[in-house]
Amino acid sequence: MKRLITGNLLKLAESCGFPLYVVGGAVRDYIAGLGSGGGDVDICAPASADSLCACAEKCGAHVNAVYRNTGTVKLSFGAEEYEFASFRSDEYVRGTHTPVKTFFTEDITLDARRRDFKCNAVYYDIKGDKYLDPLGGIADIESGRISAVADADKVFGEDGLRLMRLARQSAQTGFIPTEDCIGGALANSGLIADIAPERIYAELDLILHADLKYGVAGGQYKGLEILSETRVLDRILPELTAGRGMEQNPAYHNYDVLGHSLRAVLYADNSVRLAALLHDVGKPYCKIRNGNYHAHEEESARIARDICARYRVGKRLTAETVRLCALHMYDLKCDARESKIRRLIVNNADIYEKLLLVKQADYSACKDDLSVAPCVVKWNAVIEKMKSDGTPFNTGMLAVRGDGLIAEGIPPEAVGKILNLLLNDCAVQPSLNSREKLTERALSYYRTGKF
């Protein structure tokens, strides 16, 4: 552990008249051999925030924020940032998420008991170059286990965000939660309602990309399974979990609707995992309403938009996810005409590659088939043909420009629509992409009002 301690942090520890510890994920990950993971380094001590600030300033650190009521200090040495917390014991009211009372202490065991999981409650004494393990967290780390620092019902009852943290940390590290941990989370799953939507989505996003943290294969799927097992997923995405036990045609599917959606995330490229999770979210709605899954992609797009709004997902990712959900079924049976596929490609060129990724994830999740999806094979052949025959993929590749059409007498407000019509024409017939031919077609569209 000592080799990971920077010169600045060592200097700070040596300047303190009290032991300074690294605690939490950085210690856990080092002992587990997971690497740094690029995470924050949390430090703590049996000392007040003011005492730490005095030492930090003498060492040249910049104190960015002090919260004396929780004994927390944010400090930095240039780009090197740390968060300090005084040893303390917290008192919660069920469902409040934040402590209602904080008691400062010099007892490391009391400090450890206020944390979530034993694997996160191992302390490294920087000056003494040794570990302090008041709760047996090292044994959990070495066994790849997650257990609560106290009675699991109490631990999860204190803070609903721990419900997401359990799934996320298990997904990222590959550690297995104990049955007691799972049971405590299940019993308190309703407390997720007390957590701000933004915090829930931040954790969900980390779960969806959990395998990228330390390279734990399938971590994203494992995290979602834990959310499902503890029924936290039912609370945050009830539209999705309505598909639990909802059977699909066994000729094409090995899993129910929910299982298929989770496995789509397992097989999805990291760039499209939210869309992979939600691509069939409209199926339960359609099944309940109509008795079948017909046109579920339309409902999936609608519901995905609602979910993204609920969790304050960014506008760009929301728009992309909605479009991918809406388009994921197109040409599933490989019976669409090439002309239609060409138009779809040019009209969705900005998300075309991601659409193929969603289609592939959807295909693989049906029967765990990792071969290239037939539709993807077909579409790749079409796009290669389009590239070879000079098909323009956007209006900027057309042989005419907007200002040229305006010079021909077409009003500016009509130019955009007409250019898109010309792009679709050229998608099917690339030989039309000349200035003379396109100008003539543009004028015809304008004169006939067919735009």
Coordinates of C-alpha atoms in Angstrom, one line a residue:
M1 CA 0.0 0.0 0.0
K2 CA 2.9 2.3 0.8
R3 CA 3.9 2.6 -2.8
L4 CA 0.6 4.1 -3.7
I5 CA 1.0 6.9 -1.1
T6 CA 2.1 10.1 -2.8
G7 CA 4.8 12.3 -1.4
N8 CA 2.3 15.0 -0.6
L9 CA 0.1 12.6 1.4
L10 CA 3.0 11.1 3.2
K11 CA 4.2 14.6 4.1
L12 CA 0.8 15.5 5.4
A13 CA 0.6 12.3 7.5
E14 CA 4.1 13.0 9.0
S15 CA 3.1 16.5 9.9
C16 CA 0.1 15.4 11.9
G17 CA 0.3 14.8 15.6
F18 CA -2.2 12.0 15.2
P19 CA -2.3 8.9 13.0
L20 CA -3.7 9.6 9.5
Y21 CA -5.4 6.7 7.7
V22 CA -6.5 5.9 4.1
V23 CA -9.8 4.1 4.3
G24 CA -12.5 2.7 1.9
G25 CA -12.3 1.7 -1.7
A26 CA -8.6 2.5 -2.2
V27 CA -7.6 0.1 0.6
R28 CA -10.0 -2.5 -0.5
D29 CA -8.9 -2.4 -4.1
Y30 CA -5.2 -2.6 -3.2
I31 CA -5.7 -5.6 -1.0
A32 CA -7.8 -7.3 -3.6
G33 CA -5.3 -6.6 -6.3
L34 CA -7.8 -4.7 -8.4
G35 CA -5.6 -1.7 -9.0
S36 CA -6.5 1.9 -8.3
G37 CA -9.5 2.1 -10.6
G38 CA -9.0 5.8 -10.8
G39 CA -11.2 6.4 -7.7
D40 CA -10.9 8.9 -4.9
V41 CA -8.6 8.4 -1.9
D42 CA -10.5 9.0 1.3
I43 CA -8.5 9.8 4.5
C44 CA -9.6 9.9 8.1
A45 CA -8.2 10.4 11.6
P46 CA -9.2 10.7 15.3
A47 CA -8.9 14.4 15.0
S48 CA -11.1 17.5 14.2
A49 CA -11.5 19.1 10.9
D50 CA -9.7 22.2 12.2
S51 CA -6.7 20.2 13.3
L52 CA -6.4 18.6 9.9
C53 CA -6.7 21.9 8.2
A54 CA -3.9 23.4 10.2
C55 CA -1.6 20.5 9.3
A56 CA -2.7 20.6 5.6
E57 CA -2.0 24.3 5.2
K58 CA 1.5 23.9 6.7
C59 CA 2.2 21.3 4.1
G60 CA 1.1 23.5 1.2
A61 CA -2.3 21.9 0.6
H62 CA -5.2 24.0 -0.4
V63 CA -8.3 23.6 1.8
N64 CA -11.3 23.7 -0.6
A65 CA -14.1 23.2 1.8
V66 CA -14.7 22.5 5.5
Y67 CA -17.9 21.0 7.0
R68 CA -17.4 21.1 10.7
N69 CA -20.7 19.5 11.6
T70 CA -19.6 16.3 9.9
G71 CA -15.8 16.8 10.4
T72 CA -15.3 16.7 6.6
V73 CA -12.5 18.6 4.8
K74 CA -11.9 18.7 1.0
L75 CA -8.3 19.5 0.2
S76 CA -5.9 19.3 -2.7
F77 CA -2.3 19.5 -3.7
G78 CA -2.8 20.9 -7.2
A79 CA -4.7 18.2 -9.1
E80 CA -4.2 15.7 -6.3
E81 CA -7.5 15.8 -4.3
Y82 CA -8.5 14.2 -1.0
E83 CA -11.5 14.1 1.3
F84 CA -10.9 13.9 5.0
A85 CA -13.4 12.8 7.7
S86 CA -13.0 12.9 11.4
F87 CA -13.7 9.6 13.2
R88 CA -17.4 9.7 14.1
S89 CA -20.5 7.8 14.8
D90 CA -23.8 8.7 13.0
E91 CA -27.4 8.4 14.1
Y92 CA -30.1 8.0 11.4
V93 CA -33.8 8.1 11.3
R94 CA -35.1 5.4 8.9
G95 CA -35.3 6.7 5.4
T96 CA -33.5 10.0 6.0
H97 CA -30.4 9.1 3.9
T98 CA -28.3 11.7 5.9
P99 CA -27.5 11.4 9.6
V100 CA -29.7 13.4 12.0
K101 CA -26.9 13.4 14.6
T102 CA -23.1 13.0 14.4
F103 CA -20.9 12.1 17.4
F104 CA -17.1 12.6 17.1
T105 CA -15.0 9.8 18.6
E106 CA -11.4 8.5 18.8
D107 CA -12.7 4.9 18.7
I108 CA -11.8 3.4 15.3
T109 CA -14.3 0.6 15.8
L110 CA -17.2 3.1 16.2
D111 CA -16.0 4.9 13.0
A112 CA -15.9 1.6 11.2
R113 CA -19.4 0.7 12.3
R114 CA -20.8 3.8 10.6
R115 CA -19.7 2.6 7.2
D116 CA -21.6 0.3 4.9
F117 CA -19.6 -2.9 4.3
K118 CA -16.7 -4.5 6.1
C119 CA -14.6 -4.6 3.0
N120 CA -14.8 -0.7 3.0
A121 CA -13.8 -0.5 6.7
V122 CA -10.1 -1.4 6.6
Y123 CA -7.7 1.4 7.5
Y124 CA -4.2 1.9 6.4
D125 CA -2.0 3.8 8.8
I126 CA 0.2 6.0 6.5
K127 CA 3.0 6.7 9.0
G128 CA 2.9 3.3 10.6
D129 CA 2.7 1.5 7.3
K130 CA 0.2 -1.0 8.6
Y131 CA -3.5 -2.0 8.3
L132 CA -6.0 -1.7 11.1
D133 CA -9.0 -4.0 10.6
P134 CA -11.5 -3.6 13.4
L135 CA -14.4 -5.6 11.8
G136 CA -12.6 -8.3 9.8
G137 CA -12.8 -6.6 6.5
I138 CA -9.6 -8.1 5.2
A139 CA -11.0 -11.6 5.4
D140 CA -14.0 -10.4 3.4
I141 CA -11.7 -8.9 0.8
E142 CA -9.6 -12.0 0.5
S143 CA -12.7 -14.1 0.2
G144 CA -14.3 -11.8 -2.3
R145 CA -17.3 -11.2 -0.1
I146 CA -19.5 -8.3 0.8
S147 CA -21.0 -8.2 4.3
A148 CA -22.5 -5.4 6.3
V149 CA -20.7 -3.7 9.1
A150 CA -23.6 -4.4 11.5
D151 CA -27.0 -6.0 11.2
A152 CA -27.9 -5.7 7.5
D153 CA -31.4 -4.6 8.2
K154 CA -30.0 -1.7 10.2
V155 CA -27.3 -0.8 7.7
F156 CA -29.7 -0.6 4.7
G157 CA -32.4 0.9 6.9
E158 CA -30.1 3.9 7.6
D159 CA -29.4 4.9 4.0
G160 CA -31.3 3.9 0.9
L161 CA -28.4 4.7 -1.4
R162 CA -26.6 1.7 0.1
L163 CA -29.1 -0.4 -1.9
M164 CA -27.5 0.9 -5.2
R165 CA -24.0 0.8 -3.7
L166 CA -24.3 -2.9 -2.9
A167 CA -25.1 -3.8 -6.5
R168 CA -22.5 -1.4 -7.9
Q169 CA -19.6 -2.4 -5.7
S170 CA -20.4 -6.1 -6.3
A171 CA -20.6 -5.5 -10.0
Q172 CA -17.3 -3.6 -10.1
T173 CA -15.2 -5.8 -7.8
G174 CA -16.8 -9.2 -8.5
F175 CA -17.3 -9.6 -4.7
I176 CA -20.4 -11.7 -3.7
P177 CA -22.9 -10.3 -1.2
T178 CA -23.7 -12.5 1.7
E179 CA -27.3 -13.9 2.0
D180 CA -27.7 -11.6 5.0
C181 CA -26.7 -8.6 2.9
I182 CA -29.1 -9.5 0.2
G183 CA -31.9 -10.1 2.7
G184 CA -31.3 -6.7 4.4
A185 CA -31.4 -5.0 1.0
L186 CA -34.6 -6.8 0.1
A187 CA -36.3 -5.9 3.3
N188 CA -35.4 -2.2 2.8
S189 CA -35.8 -1.9 -0.9
G190 CA -38.6 0.7 -0.6
L191 CA -36.1 3.2 0.9
I192 CA -34.7 3.8 -2.6
A193 CA -37.7 6.1 -2.9
D194 CA -36.0 8.5 -0.5
I195 CA -33.0 9.0 -2.8
A196 CA -32.8 11.8 -5.4
P197 CA -33.4 10.6 -9.0
E198 CA -30.0 12.0 -10.0
R199 CA -28.2 9.9 -7.4
I200 CA -30.0 6.8 -8.4
Y201 CA -29.2 7.3 -12.1
A202 CA -25.5 8.0 -11.3
E203 CA -25.3 4.7 -9.5
L204 CA -27.2 2.9 -12.3
D205 CA -24.9 4.3 -14.9
L206 CA -21.9 3.0 -13.0
I207 CA -23.6 -0.4 -12.8
L208 CA -24.2 -0.4 -16.5
H209 CA -20.5 0.1 -17.1
A210 CA -19.2 -1.8 -14.1
D211 CA -17.0 -4.2 -16.1
L212 CA -14.9 -1.2 -17.3
K213 CA -13.8 -0.3 -13.7
Y214 CA -11.5 -3.3 -13.1
G215 CA -12.2 -5.5 -16.0
V216 CA -14.6 -7.9 -14.2
A217 CA -16.3 -9.7 -17.0
G218 CA -20.0 -9.5 -17.0
G219 CA -20.0 -7.1 -14.0
Q220 CA -22.8 -5.0 -15.5
Y221 CA -25.1 -8.0 -15.7
K222 CA -24.2 -9.1 -12.2
G223 CA -25.1 -5.7 -10.8
L224 CA -28.4 -5.7 -12.5
E225 CA -29.2 -9.2 -11.2
I226 CA -28.5 -8.0 -7.7
L227 CA -30.9 -5.0 -8.2
S228 CA -33.5 -7.5 -9.5
E229 CA -32.9 -10.0 -6.6
T230 CA -33.3 -7.3 -4.0
R231 CA -36.3 -5.8 -5.8
V232 CA -34.6 -2.4 -6.0
L233 CA -35.0 -2.7 -9.7
D234 CA -38.8 -3.0 -9.2
R235 CA -38.7 0.3 -7.4
I236 CA -36.6 2.3 -9.9
L237 CA -37.7 0.6 -13.2
P238 CA -41.2 -1.0 -12.6
E239 CA -41.9 -0.7 -16.3
L240 CA -39.0 -3.1 -16.9
T241 CA -39.6 -5.6 -14.1
A242 CA -43.2 -6.0 -15.2
G243 CA -41.6 -8.4 -17.7
R244 CA -40.4 -10.7 -14.9
G245 CA -42.0 -14.1 -15.7
M246 CA -43.5 -12.8 -18.9
E247 CA -42.8 -15.7 -21.4
Q248 CA -41.6 -15.3 -24.9
N249 CA -41.7 -17.6 -27.9
P250 CA -39.2 -20.4 -27.0
A251 CA -38.3 -20.8 -30.6
Y252 CA -36.5 -17.5 -30.5
H253 CA -36.0 -16.8 -26.8
N254 CA -34.5 -18.6 -23.8
Y255 CA -35.5 -16.0 -21.3
D256 CA -38.5 -14.0 -20.1
V257 CA -38.8 -10.4 -21.1
L258 CA -36.9 -9.1 -18.0
G259 CA -34.2 -11.7 -18.3
H260 CA -33.7 -10.9 -22.0
S261 CA -33.4 -7.2 -21.3
L262 CA -30.7 -7.8 -18.6
R263 CA -28.8 -10.2 -20.9
A264 CA -28.9 -7.6 -23.7
V265 CA -26.9 -5.4 -21.4
L266 CA -24.5 -8.3 -20.8
Y267 CA -23.8 -8.5 -24.6
A268 CA -24.0 -4.8 -25.4
D269 CA -21.1 -2.5 -26.2
N270 CA -20.6 -0.1 -23.4
S271 CA -21.7 2.8 -25.7
V272 CA -25.3 1.6 -25.9
R273 CA -26.1 -0.1 -22.6
L274 CA -28.9 2.2 -21.5
A275 CA -30.6 1.6 -24.8
A276 CA -29.9 -2.2 -24.5
L277 CA -31.6 -2.2 -21.1
L278 CA -34.6 -0.3 -22.3
H279 CA -35.0 -1.6 -25.8
D280 CA -37.9 -3.9 -24.9
V281 CA -39.3 -1.9 -22.0
G282 CA -42.6 -1.5 -24.0
K283 CA -43.2 -5.3 -24.2
P284 CA -44.9 -5.6 -20.8
Y285 CA -47.2 -2.7 -21.5
C286 CA -48.2 -4.1 -24.9
K287 CA -48.7 -7.6 -23.5
I288 CA -51.0 -6.3 -20.7
R289 CA -52.9 -4.0 -23.1
N290 CA -53.1 -6.1 -26.2
G291 CA -52.2 -9.7 -25.2
N292 CA -49.2 -9.6 -27.6
Y293 CA -45.9 -7.7 -28.2
H294 CA -46.9 -6.1 -31.5
A295 CA -45.4 -2.7 -32.1
H296 CA -43.7 -2.8 -28.7
E297 CA -40.8 -0.7 -30.1
E298 CA -43.0 2.3 -30.3
E299 CA -44.0 1.9 -26.7
S300 CA -40.4 1.2 -25.7
A301 CA -39.4 4.5 -27.2
R302 CA -42.2 6.3 -25.4
I303 CA -41.5 4.7 -22.0
A304 CA -37.7 5.1 -22.4
R305 CA -38.3 8.9 -22.8
D306 CA -40.4 8.9 -19.6
I307 CA -37.7 7.0 -17.7
C308 CA -35.0 9.3 -18.9
A309 CA -37.0 12.3 -17.9
R310 CA -37.6 10.8 -14.4
Y311 CA -33.9 10.3 -13.8
R312 CA -32.7 13.5 -15.4
V313 CA -30.7 11.8 -18.1
G314 CA -29.0 14.2 -20.4
K315 CA -30.8 15.4 -23.5
R316 CA -28.4 14.0 -26.0
L317 CA -28.4 10.5 -24.4
T318 CA -32.1 10.6 -24.0
A319 CA -32.7 11.4 -27.6
E320 CA -30.3 8.7 -28.8
T321 CA -31.8 6.1 -26.5
V322 CA -35.3 6.9 -27.6
R323 CA -34.4 6.6 -31.3
L324 CA -32.5 3.3 -30.8
C325 CA -35.5 1.8 -29.0
A326 CA -37.8 2.9 -31.7
L327 CA -35.6 1.5 -34.5
H328 CA -34.3 -1.7 -33.0
M329 CA -36.9 -4.0 -34.6
Y330 CA -36.6 -2.7 -38.1
D331 CA -35.8 -5.5 -40.6
L332 CA -35.6 -8.1 -37.9
K333 CA -36.6 -10.8 -40.3
C334 CA -34.3 -9.4 -43.0
D335 CA -37.2 -8.9 -45.4
A336 CA -37.0 -5.1 -45.9
R337 CA -36.2 -3.8 -49.4
E338 CA -32.7 -2.4 -49.9
S339 CA -34.1 0.9 -50.9
K340 CA -35.8 1.3 -47.5
I341 CA -32.7 0.3 -45.7
R342 CA -30.6 2.8 -47.6
R343 CA -33.1 5.6 -46.6
L344 CA -33.1 4.5 -43.0
I345 CA -29.3 4.6 -43.0
V346 CA -28.9 8.1 -44.4
N347 CA -31.7 9.4 -42.1
N348 CA -30.0 7.9 -39.1
A349 CA -26.4 8.1 -40.1
D350 CA -25.5 9.7 -36.7
I351 CA -26.6 6.7 -34.8
Y352 CA -26.3 3.9 -37.4
E353 CA -23.3 2.2 -35.8
K354 CA -25.0 2.3 -32.4
L355 CA -28.2 0.9 -33.9
L356 CA -26.2 -2.1 -35.2
L357 CA -24.7 -2.6 -31.7
V358 CA -28.2 -2.6 -30.1
K359 CA -29.5 -5.0 -32.8
Q360 CA -26.5 -7.3 -32.1
A361 CA -27.1 -7.2 -28.3
D362 CA -30.7 -8.0 -28.8
Y363 CA -29.9 -10.9 -31.0
S364 CA -27.3 -12.4 -28.7
A365 CA -29.5 -12.0 -25.7
C366 CA -32.2 -14.2 -27.2
K367 CA -30.3 -17.5 -27.1
D368 CA -26.9 -16.4 -26.0
D369 CA -25.7 -16.6 -29.6
L370 CA -22.5 -14.6 -30.2
S371 CA -22.5 -15.0 -33.9
V372 CA -23.2 -11.9 -36.0
A373 CA -26.9 -11.2 -36.3
P374 CA -28.3 -11.9 -39.8
C375 CA -29.7 -8.4 -39.9
V376 CA -26.3 -6.9 -39.1
V377 CA -24.7 -9.0 -41.8
K378 CA -27.3 -7.8 -44.3
W379 CA -27.0 -4.1 -43.4
N380 CA -23.2 -4.1 -43.4
A381 CA -23.3 -5.4 -46.9
V382 CA -25.8 -2.7 -47.9
I383 CA -23.6 0.1 -46.4
E384 CA -20.5 -1.2 -48.1
K385 CA -22.4 -1.1 -51.4
M386 CA -23.5 2.5 -50.6
K387 CA -19.9 3.5 -49.9
S388 CA -18.7 2.0 -53.1
D389 CA -21.4 3.6 -55.3
G390 CA -20.9 7.0 -53.9
T391 CA -24.1 7.4 -51.9
P392 CA -24.1 10.6 -49.9
F393 CA -24.7 9.9 -46.2
N394 CA -25.7 13.5 -45.2
T395 CA -26.8 16.7 -46.9
G396 CA -23.3 18.1 -46.8
M397 CA -22.3 15.4 -49.3
L398 CA -24.9 16.5 -51.8
A399 CA -23.7 18.2 -55.0
V400 CA -25.9 21.2 -54.2
R401 CA -25.9 23.6 -51.2
G402 CA -28.6 25.5 -49.5
D403 CA -27.3 28.9 -50.8
G404 CA -27.3 27.5 -54.3
L405 CA -30.9 26.6 -54.0
I406 CA -31.8 29.9 -52.6
A407 CA -30.1 31.5 -55.6
E408 CA -32.4 29.5 -57.8
G409 CA -35.4 31.1 -56.1
I410 CA -36.3 28.6 -53.4
P411 CA -37.2 30.3 -50.1
P412 CA -34.8 29.7 -47.2
E413 CA -37.5 28.2 -45.0
A414 CA -38.0 25.4 -47.7
V415 CA -34.4 24.6 -48.3
G416 CA -33.9 22.2 -45.3
K417 CA -36.8 20.0 -46.2
I418 CA -35.9 19.9 -49.9
L419 CA -32.3 19.0 -49.1
N420 CA -33.5 16.0 -47.0
L421 CA -35.7 14.9 -49.9
L422 CA -32.8 15.1 -52.3
L423 CA -30.7 13.1 -49.8
N424 CA -33.3 10.3 -49.7
D425 CA -33.5 10.3 -53.5
C426 CA -29.7 9.9 -53.7
A427 CA -29.7 7.2 -51.1
V428 CA -31.7 5.0 -53.5
Q429 CA -30.2 6.4 -56.8
P430 CA -26.7 7.7 -56.1
S431 CA -26.3 8.7 -59.8
L432 CA -28.7 11.7 -59.1
N433 CA -26.0 13.4 -57.1
S434 CA -25.0 16.0 -59.6
R435 CA -25.6 19.8 -59.4
E436 CA -27.8 19.9 -62.5
K437 CA -30.0 16.9 -61.6
L438 CA -30.5 17.9 -58.0
T439 CA -31.2 21.5 -58.9
E440 CA -33.8 20.4 -61.3
R441 CA -35.4 18.0 -58.7
A442 CA -35.3 20.7 -56.0
L443 CA -37.1 23.2 -58.3
S444 CA -39.7 20.5 -59.1
Y445 CA -40.3 19.8 -55.4
Y446 CA -40.8 23.5 -54.8
R447 CA -43.0 24.2 -57.7
T448 CA -45.3 21.3 -57.0
G449 CA -45.3 21.9 -53.3
K450 CA -44.3 18.3 -52.6
F451 CA -41.9 18.9 -49.7

